[in-house]
PDB file of C-alpha atoms in Angstrom:
ATOM      1  CA  MET N   1     -56.884  71.645 -74.735  1.00  0.00           C
ATOM      2  CA  THR N   2     -58.884  70.766 -71.645  1.00  0.00           C
ATOM      3  CA  HIS N   3     -58.174  72.028 -68.164  1.00  0.00           C
ATOM      4  CA  SER N   4     -58.916  70.246 -64.906  1.00  0.00           C
ATOM      5  CA  ALA N   5     -60.941  71.969 -62.216  1.00  0.00           C
ATOM      6  CA  ALA N   6     -59.000  74.541 -60.266  1.00  0.00           C
ATOM      7  CA  SER N   7     -57.601  73.425 -56.931  1.00  0.00           C
ATOM      8  CA  PRO N   8     -58.639  75.258 -53.738  1.00  0.00           C
ATOM      9  CA  LEU N   9     -55.303  77.109 -53.777  1.00  0.00           C
ATOM     10  CA  GLN N  10     -55.850  78.235 -57.375  1.00  0.00           C
ATOM     11  CA  ARG N  11     -59.356  79.434 -56.517  1.00  0.00           C
ATOM     12  CA  HIS N  12     -57.968  81.398 -53.560  1.00  0.00           C
ATOM     13  CA  PRO N  13     -54.628  82.851 -54.723  1.00  0.00           C
ATOM     14  CA  TRP N  14     -54.320  84.938 -51.554  1.00  0.00           C
ATOM     15  CA  VAL N  15     -53.579  81.673 -49.711  1.00  0.00           C
ATOM     16  CA  LEU N  16     -50.525  81.145 -51.930  1.00  0.00           C
ATOM     17  CA  ARG N  17     -49.467  84.752 -51.397  1.00  0.00           C
ATOM     18  CA  TRP N  18     -49.565  84.421 -47.632  1.00  0.00           C
ATOM     19  CA  ALA N  19     -47.777  81.071 -47.810  1.00  0.00           C
ATOM     20  CA  GLY N  20     -44.991  82.600 -49.896  1.00  0.00           C
ATOM     21  CA  LEU N  21     -44.502  85.553 -47.582  1.00  0.00           C
ATOM     22  CA  LEU N  22     -44.697  83.529 -44.363  1.00  0.00           C
ATOM     23  CA  THR N  23     -42.152  80.944 -45.557  1.00  0.00           C
ATOM     24  CA  ARG N  24     -39.817  83.391 -47.286  1.00  0.00           C
ATOM     25  CA  GLY N  25     -36.848  82.478 -45.079  1.00  0.00           C
ATOM     26  CA  ARG N  26     -37.333  78.726 -45.374  1.00  0.00           C
ATOM     27  CA  HIS N  27     -35.511  76.670 -48.039  1.00  0.00           C
ATOM     28  CA  ALA N  28     -34.650  73.029 -48.575  1.00  0.00           C
ATOM     29  CA  GLY N  29     -31.050  74.134 -49.144  1.00  0.00           C
ATOM     30  CA  ASP N  30     -28.180  73.148 -51.399  1.00  0.00           C
ATOM     31  CA  ALA N  31     -27.380  70.102 -49.267  1.00  0.00           C
ATOM     32  CA  SER N  32     -30.560  68.448 -50.589  1.00  0.00           C
ATOM     33  CA  LEU N  33     -29.393  68.641 -54.222  1.00  0.00           C
ATOM     34  CA  ALA N  34     -28.172  65.433 -55.850  1.00  0.00           C
ATOM     35  CA  CYS N  35     -24.923  67.138 -56.876  1.00  0.00           C
ATOM     36  CA  SER N  36     -24.232  67.910 -53.198  1.00  0.00           C
ATOM     37  CA  ASP N  37     -24.162  64.216 -52.341  1.00  0.00           C
ATOM     38  CA  ALA N  38     -20.679  63.433 -51.002  1.00  0.00           C
ATOM     39  CA  MET N  39     -19.820  60.923 -53.719  1.00  0.00           C
ATOM     40  CA  LEU N  40     -21.361  62.821 -56.629  1.00  0.00           C
ATOM     41  CA  ALA N  41     -19.708  66.064 -55.533  1.00  0.00           C
ATOM     42  CA  ARG N  42     -16.335  64.421 -56.157  1.00  0.00           C
ATOM     43  CA  LEU N  43     -17.091  63.665 -59.799  1.00  0.00           C
ATOM     44  CA  PRO N  44     -15.073  65.630 -62.392  1.00  0.00           C
ATOM     45  CA  THR N  45     -16.997  68.730 -63.511  1.00  0.00           C
ATOM     46  CA  THR N  46     -15.850  68.404 -67.098  1.00  0.00           C
ATOM     47  CA  ILE N  47     -19.272  68.658 -68.761  1.00  0.00           C
ATOM     48  CA  GLU N  48     -20.273  72.081 -70.085  1.00  0.00           C
ATOM     49  CA  LEU N  49     -24.058  72.363 -69.881  1.00  0.00           C
ATOM     50  CA  ARG N  50     -25.597  75.440 -71.503  1.00  0.00           C
ATOM     51  CA  SER N  51     -28.836  76.880 -72.846  1.00  0.00           C
ATOM     52  CA  THR N  52     -29.655  79.414 -75.527  1.00  0.00           C
ATOM     53  CA  ASP N  53     -32.616  80.471 -73.359  1.00  0.00           C
ATOM     54  CA  PHE N  54     -30.704  81.642 -70.264  1.00  0.00           C
ATOM     55  CA  ALA N  55     -27.154  81.973 -68.978  1.00  0.00           C
ATOM     56  CA  HIS N  56     -25.950  80.318 -65.781  1.00  0.00           C
ATOM     57  CA  GLY N  57     -27.406  82.130 -62.785  1.00  0.00           C
ATOM     58  CA  LYS N  58     -29.799  84.221 -64.886  1.00  0.00           C
ATOM     59  CA  ALA N  59     -33.572  84.376 -65.259  1.00  0.00           C
ATOM     60  CA  MET N  60     -35.512  81.755 -67.162  1.00  0.00           C
ATOM     61  CA  ALA N  61     -38.176  82.913 -69.617  1.00  0.00           C
ATOM     62  CA  GLN N  62     -41.841  83.004 -68.583  1.00  0.00           C
ATOM     63  CA  ARG N  63     -42.709  80.461 -71.283  1.00  0.00           C
ATOM     64  CA  GLN N  64     -40.560  77.970 -69.343  1.00  0.00           C
ATOM     65  CA  ALA N  65     -42.524  78.513 -66.117  1.00  0.00           C
ATOM     66  CA  GLY N  66     -45.049  75.928 -64.940  1.00  0.00           C
ATOM     67  CA  GLU N  67     -48.749  75.674 -65.687  1.00  0.00           C
ATOM     68  CA  GLY N  68     -50.737  78.663 -64.525  1.00  0.00           C
ATOM     69  CA  VAL N  69     -47.624  80.859 -64.647  1.00  0.00           C
ATOM     70  CA  GLY N  70     -46.119  80.234 -68.092  1.00  0.00           C
ATOM     71  CA  ASP N  71     -46.255  77.835 -71.031  1.00  0.00           C
ATOM     72  CA  ASN N  72     -44.427  75.011 -69.220  1.00  0.00           C
ATOM     73  CA  ARG N  73     -41.963  74.471 -72.080  1.00  0.00           C
ATOM     74  CA  SER N  74     -38.628  72.939 -71.136  1.00  0.00           C
ATOM     75  CA  PRO N  75     -35.620  75.061 -72.126  1.00  0.00           C
ATOM     76  CA  ALA N  76     -33.268  74.236 -74.963  1.00  0.00           C
ATOM     77  CA  LEU N  77     -30.157  72.520 -73.597  1.00  0.00           C
ATOM     78  CA  ALA N  78     -26.840  71.411 -75.085  1.00  0.00           C
ATOM     79  CA  TRP N  79     -23.661  69.976 -73.650  1.00  0.00           C
ATOM     80  CA  GLN N  80     -20.147  68.862 -74.405  1.00  0.00           C
ATOM     81  CA  GLY N  81     -17.367  67.165 -72.493  1.00  0.00           C
ATOM     82  CA  LEU N  82     -18.801  63.704 -71.865  1.00  0.00           C
ATOM     83  CA  PRO N  83     -15.879  61.308 -71.291  1.00  0.00           C
ATOM     84  CA  PRO N  84     -15.242  58.892 -74.184  1.00  0.00           C
ATOM     85  CA  GLN N  85     -16.288  55.875 -72.120  1.00  0.00           C
ATOM     86  CA  ALA N  86     -19.761  57.341 -71.462  1.00  0.00           C
ATOM     87  CA  THR N  87     -22.611  55.416 -73.065  1.00  0.00           C
ATOM     88  CA  HIS N  88     -25.497  57.536 -71.746  1.00  0.00           C
ATOM     89  CA  TRP N  89     -26.291  60.777 -69.940  1.00  0.00           C
ATOM     90  CA  LEU N  90     -28.855  61.620 -67.258  1.00  0.00           C
ATOM     91  CA  LEU N  91     -30.423  65.056 -66.772  1.00  0.00           C
ATOM     92  CA  LEU N  92     -31.900  66.105 -63.440  1.00  0.00           C
ATOM     93  CA  CYS N  93     -33.475  69.469 -62.583  1.00  0.00           C
ATOM     94  CA  GLU N  94     -34.086  70.338 -58.924  1.00  0.00           C
ATOM     95  CA  ASP N  95     -35.296  73.380 -56.976  1.00  0.00           C
ATOM     96  CA  PRO N  96     -33.432  73.671 -53.632  1.00  0.00           C
ATOM     97  CA  ASP N  97     -35.236  76.882 -52.633  1.00  0.00           C
ATOM     98  CA  VAL N  98     -38.656  75.388 -51.901  1.00  0.00           C
ATOM     99  CA  PRO N  99     -39.789  75.770 -48.250  1.00  0.00           C
ATOM    100  CA  LEU N 100     -39.675  72.007 -47.734  1.00  0.00           C
ATOM    101  CA  ALA N 101     -37.280  69.472 -46.249  1.00  0.00           C
ATOM    102  CA  HIS N 102     -35.911  68.421 -49.653  1.00  0.00           C
ATOM    103  CA  ALA N 103     -35.413  69.903 -53.098  1.00  0.00           C
ATOM    104  CA  ILE N 104     -38.203  69.209 -55.590  1.00  0.00           C
ATOM    105  CA  THR N 105     -37.420  67.391 -58.839  1.00  0.00           C
ATOM    106  CA  HIS N 106     -38.765  69.304 -61.852  1.00  0.00           C
ATOM    107  CA  ALA N 107     -37.394  66.960 -64.514  1.00  0.00           C
ATOM    108  CA  LEU N 108     -35.585  63.658 -64.836  1.00  0.00           C
ATOM    109  CA  ALA N 109     -34.563  62.196 -68.197  1.00  0.00           C
ATOM    110  CA  TRP N 110     -31.809  60.179 -69.845  1.00  0.00           C
ATOM    111  CA  GLY N 111     -30.581  59.228 -73.277  1.00  0.00           C
ATOM    112  CA  PRO N 112     -27.648  57.939 -75.370  1.00  0.00           C
ATOM    113  CA  SER N 113     -24.279  59.684 -75.396  1.00  0.00           C
ATOM    114  CA  SER N 114     -24.619  60.198 -79.159  1.00  0.00           C
ATOM    115  CA  LEU N 115     -27.249  62.862 -78.403  1.00  0.00           C
ATOM    116  CA  ASN N 116     -25.764  66.105 -77.060  1.00  0.00           C
ATOM    117  CA  ALA N 117     -28.655  68.574 -77.269  1.00  0.00           C
ATOM    118  CA  LEU N 118     -32.349  68.879 -76.475  1.00  0.00           C
ATOM    119  CA  PRO N 119     -34.489  71.475 -78.279  1.00  0.00           C
ATOM    120  CA  GLU N 120     -37.021  73.593 -76.429  1.00  0.00           C
ATOM    121  CA  GLY N 121     -39.948  71.472 -75.296  1.00  0.00           C
ATOM    122  CA  ALA N 122     -38.079  68.159 -75.642  1.00  0.00           C
ATOM    123  CA  LEU N 123     -38.574  67.325 -71.957  1.00  0.00           C
ATOM    124  CA  ASN N 124     -42.326  67.803 -72.154  1.00  0.00           C
ATOM    125  CA  SER N 125     -44.367  64.620 -72.097  1.00  0.00           C
ATOM    126  CA  GLY N 126     -45.000  63.347 -75.611  1.00  0.00           C
ATOM    127  CA  HIS N 127     -42.217  65.412 -77.188  1.00  0.00           C
ATOM    128  CA  ALA N 128     -39.048  63.537 -76.214  1.00  0.00           C
ATOM    129  CA  PRO N 129     -36.654  62.765 -79.092  1.00  0.00           C
ATOM    130  CA  ALA N 130     -36.113  59.148 -80.109  1.00  0.00           C
ATOM    131  CA  GLY N 131     -33.996  57.328 -77.524  1.00  0.00           C
ATOM    132  CA  VAL N 132     -34.753  59.773 -74.680  1.00  0.00           C
ATOM    133  CA  THR N 133     -36.620  58.495 -71.614  1.00  0.00           C
ATOM    134  CA  LEU N 134     -38.699  60.871 -69.486  1.00  0.00           C
ATOM    135  CA  ALA N 135     -39.063  59.741 -65.872  1.00  0.00           C
ATOM    136  CA  MET N 136     -41.390  60.740 -63.053  1.00  0.00           C
ATOM    137  CA  ASN N 137     -40.718  64.142 -61.510  1.00  0.00           C
ATOM    138  CA  GLY N 138     -41.312  65.213 -57.914  1.00  0.00           C
ATOM    139  CA  LEU N 139     -44.780  66.510 -58.757  1.00  0.00           C
ATOM    140  CA  GLY N 140     -45.968  63.062 -59.809  1.00  0.00           C
ATOM    141  CA  ARG N 141     -45.882  63.593 -63.575  1.00  0.00           C
ATOM    142  CA  MET N 142     -43.688  62.396 -66.409  1.00  0.00           C
ATOM    143  CA  GLY N 143     -41.270  64.864 -67.950  1.00  0.00           C
ATOM    144  CA  TYR N 144     -40.870  68.560 -67.242  1.00  0.00           C
ATOM    145  CA  ASP N 145     -42.749  70.778 -64.810  1.00  0.00           C
ATOM    146  CA  GLY N 146     -41.458  74.326 -64.978  1.00  0.00           C
ATOM    147  CA  PRO N 147     -40.880  76.954 -62.281  1.00  0.00           C
ATOM    148  CA  ARG N 148     -43.883  77.924 -60.192  1.00  0.00           C
ATOM    149  CA  PRO N 149     -42.440  79.394 -56.985  1.00  0.00           C
ATOM    150  CA  LEU N 150     -44.767  80.677 -54.300  1.00  0.00           C
ATOM    151  CA  PRO N 151     -45.629  84.371 -54.775  1.00  0.00           C
ATOM    152  CA  GLY N 152     -43.412  86.569 -52.630  1.00  0.00           C
ATOM    153  CA  HIS N 153     -41.131  83.716 -51.569  1.00  0.00           C
ATOM    154  CA  GLY N 154     -38.096  85.171 -53.316  1.00  0.00           C
ATOM    155  CA  PRO N 155     -35.910  83.900 -56.159  1.00  0.00           C
ATOM    156  CA  HIS N 156     -35.765  80.169 -56.774  1.00  0.00           C
ATOM    157  CA  ARG N 157     -32.936  78.323 -58.499  1.00  0.00           C
ATOM    158  CA  TYR N 158     -33.642  75.546 -60.963  1.00  0.00           C
ATOM    159  CA  VAL N 159     -30.491  73.456 -60.957  1.00  0.00           C
ATOM    160  CA  PHE N 160     -30.023  71.455 -64.160  1.00  0.00           C
ATOM    161  CA  GLN N 161     -27.483  68.688 -63.582  1.00  0.00           C
ATOM    162  CA  LEU N 162     -26.114  66.478 -66.347  1.00  0.00           C
ATOM    163  CA  TYR N 163     -24.333  63.230 -65.462  1.00  0.00           C
ATOM    164  CA  ALA N 164     -22.243  61.115 -67.849  1.00  0.00           C
ATOM    165  CA  LEU N 165     -22.973  57.415 -67.372  1.00  0.00           C
ATOM    166  CA  ASP N 166     -21.344  54.093 -68.182  1.00  0.00           C
ATOM    167  CA  ALA N 167     -24.708  52.283 -68.430  1.00  0.00           C
ATOM    168  CA  MET N 168     -28.330  52.901 -69.352  1.00  0.00           C
ATOM    169  CA  PRO N 169     -30.541  53.699 -66.331  1.00  0.00           C
ATOM    170  CA  PRO N 170     -33.278  51.196 -65.422  1.00  0.00           C
ATOM    171  CA  PRO N 171     -36.763  52.240 -66.565  1.00  0.00           C
ATOM    172  CA  ASP N 172     -38.176  52.659 -63.046  1.00  0.00           C
ATOM    173  CA  LEU N 173     -35.434  54.953 -61.744  1.00  0.00           C
ATOM    174  CA  SER N 174     -36.592  58.070 -59.869  1.00  0.00           C
ATOM    175  CA  ARG N 175     -35.125  60.661 -57.513  1.00  0.00           C
ATOM    176  CA  GLU N 176     -36.846  59.026 -54.566  1.00  0.00           C
ATOM    177  CA  GLY N 177     -36.473  55.507 -55.952  1.00  0.00           C
ATOM    178  CA  GLY N 178     -32.781  54.700 -55.968  1.00  0.00           C
ATOM    179  CA  LEU N 179     -31.313  57.448 -58.151  1.00  0.00           C
ATOM    180  CA  LEU N 180     -28.386  58.380 -55.914  1.00  0.00           C
ATOM    181  CA  PRO N 181     -27.140  54.829 -55.261  1.00  0.00           C
ATOM    182  CA  TRP N 182     -27.424  54.096 -58.978  1.00  0.00           C
ATOM    183  CA  LEU N 183     -25.422  57.220 -59.841  1.00  0.00           C
ATOM    184  CA  HIS N 184     -22.791  56.245 -57.265  1.00  0.00           C
ATOM    185  CA  ALA N 185     -22.171  53.110 -59.307  1.00  0.00           C
ATOM    186  CA  HIS N 186     -22.446  54.538 -62.839  1.00  0.00           C
ATOM    187  CA  ALA N 187     -21.785  58.312 -62.985  1.00  0.00           C
ATOM    188  CA  LEU N 188     -18.467  59.364 -64.549  1.00  0.00           C
ATOM    189  CA  ALA N 189     -18.625  63.172 -64.682  1.00  0.00           C
ATOM    190  CA  ARG N 190     -21.096  66.001 -64.233  1.00  0.00           C
ATOM    191  CA  GLY N 191     -22.072  69.499 -65.328  1.00  0.00           C
ATOM    192  CA  ARG N 192     -24.436  72.142 -63.948  1.00  0.00           C
ATOM    193  CA  LEU N 193     -26.563  75.031 -65.175  1.00  0.00           C
ATOM    194  CA  ASP N 194     -28.699  77.184 -62.838  1.00  0.00           C
ATOM    195  CA  GLY N 195     -31.749  79.131 -63.965  1.00  0.00           C
ATOM    196  CA  LEU N 196     -33.651  81.597 -61.773  1.00  0.00           C
ATOM    197  CA  TYR N 197     -37.338  82.378 -61.473  1.00  0.00           C
ATOM    198  CA  GLN N 198     -39.255  84.648 -59.115  1.00  0.00           C
ATOM    199  CA  ARG N 199     -42.785  85.943 -58.573  1.00  0.00           C
ATOM    200  CA  ASP N 200     -43.766  88.971 -56.531  1.00  0.00           C
ATOM    201  CA  TRP N 201     -46.392  88.761 -53.809  1.00  0.00           C
ATOM    202  CA  ARG N 202     -49.141  89.305 -56.406  1.00  0.00           C
ATOM    203  CA  GLY N 203     -47.921  86.311 -58.407  1.00  0.00           C
ATOM    204  CA  ARG N 204     -46.416  88.384 -61.221  1.00  0.00           C
ATOM    205  CA  THR N 205     -43.158  87.265 -62.803  1.00  0.00           C
ATOM    206  CA  VAL N 206     -40.248  89.562 -61.921  1.00  0.00           C
ATOM    207  CA  VAL N 207     -36.569  89.568 -62.858  1.00  0.00           C
ATOM    208  CA  PRO N 208     -34.977  87.897 -59.826  1.00  0.00           C
ATOM    209  CA  SER N 209     -32.091  89.203 -57.834  1.00  0.00           C
ATOM    210  CA  SER N 210     -29.402  86.785 -56.693  1.00  0.00           C
ATOM    211  CA  PRO N 211     -30.635  84.438 -53.944  1.00  0.00           C
TER     212      PRO N 211
END
């Protein structure tokens, strides 16, 4: 496995540490999540989304953290409660605790309603099950990019949202490229699962407290 040259921030980790501490009180906020959109928030929350890797509101494993922190393996996910008229589902993972104006998308994928589980690593590029489409995330890559919060910034939530759909999403759909209007027209129900991840000011993984 080859590795690209380290970025200036990776070569000088103290810059990341200062950035995390100085922006500790800044967050994009829950209002920037897709599920907080006025229309999507009114969808029935009848889908039970779960993981064998973490419980709702609990810490994600280090192997699920992003490159340079963990193994960047997407967590195992399973769900039930899609309405009978659903033909597809769409999975979106966002971090609303970044010190930016909007939540960052860590994963976007969709597949047929006949599939109700994804094994660990299934959202990583090149490992998607048959019928599952991996779309561009907010970091400019296809598939999953795991937690990599700034050191010392505090606990971050990784909000996995599953939407039941009455149609297959178009291949070029993205969070910034028409996702919300498309969901307004085609989403039937939703479910949510929050994972937590935190690094101390030295960049070491710690068990997070509640945000």
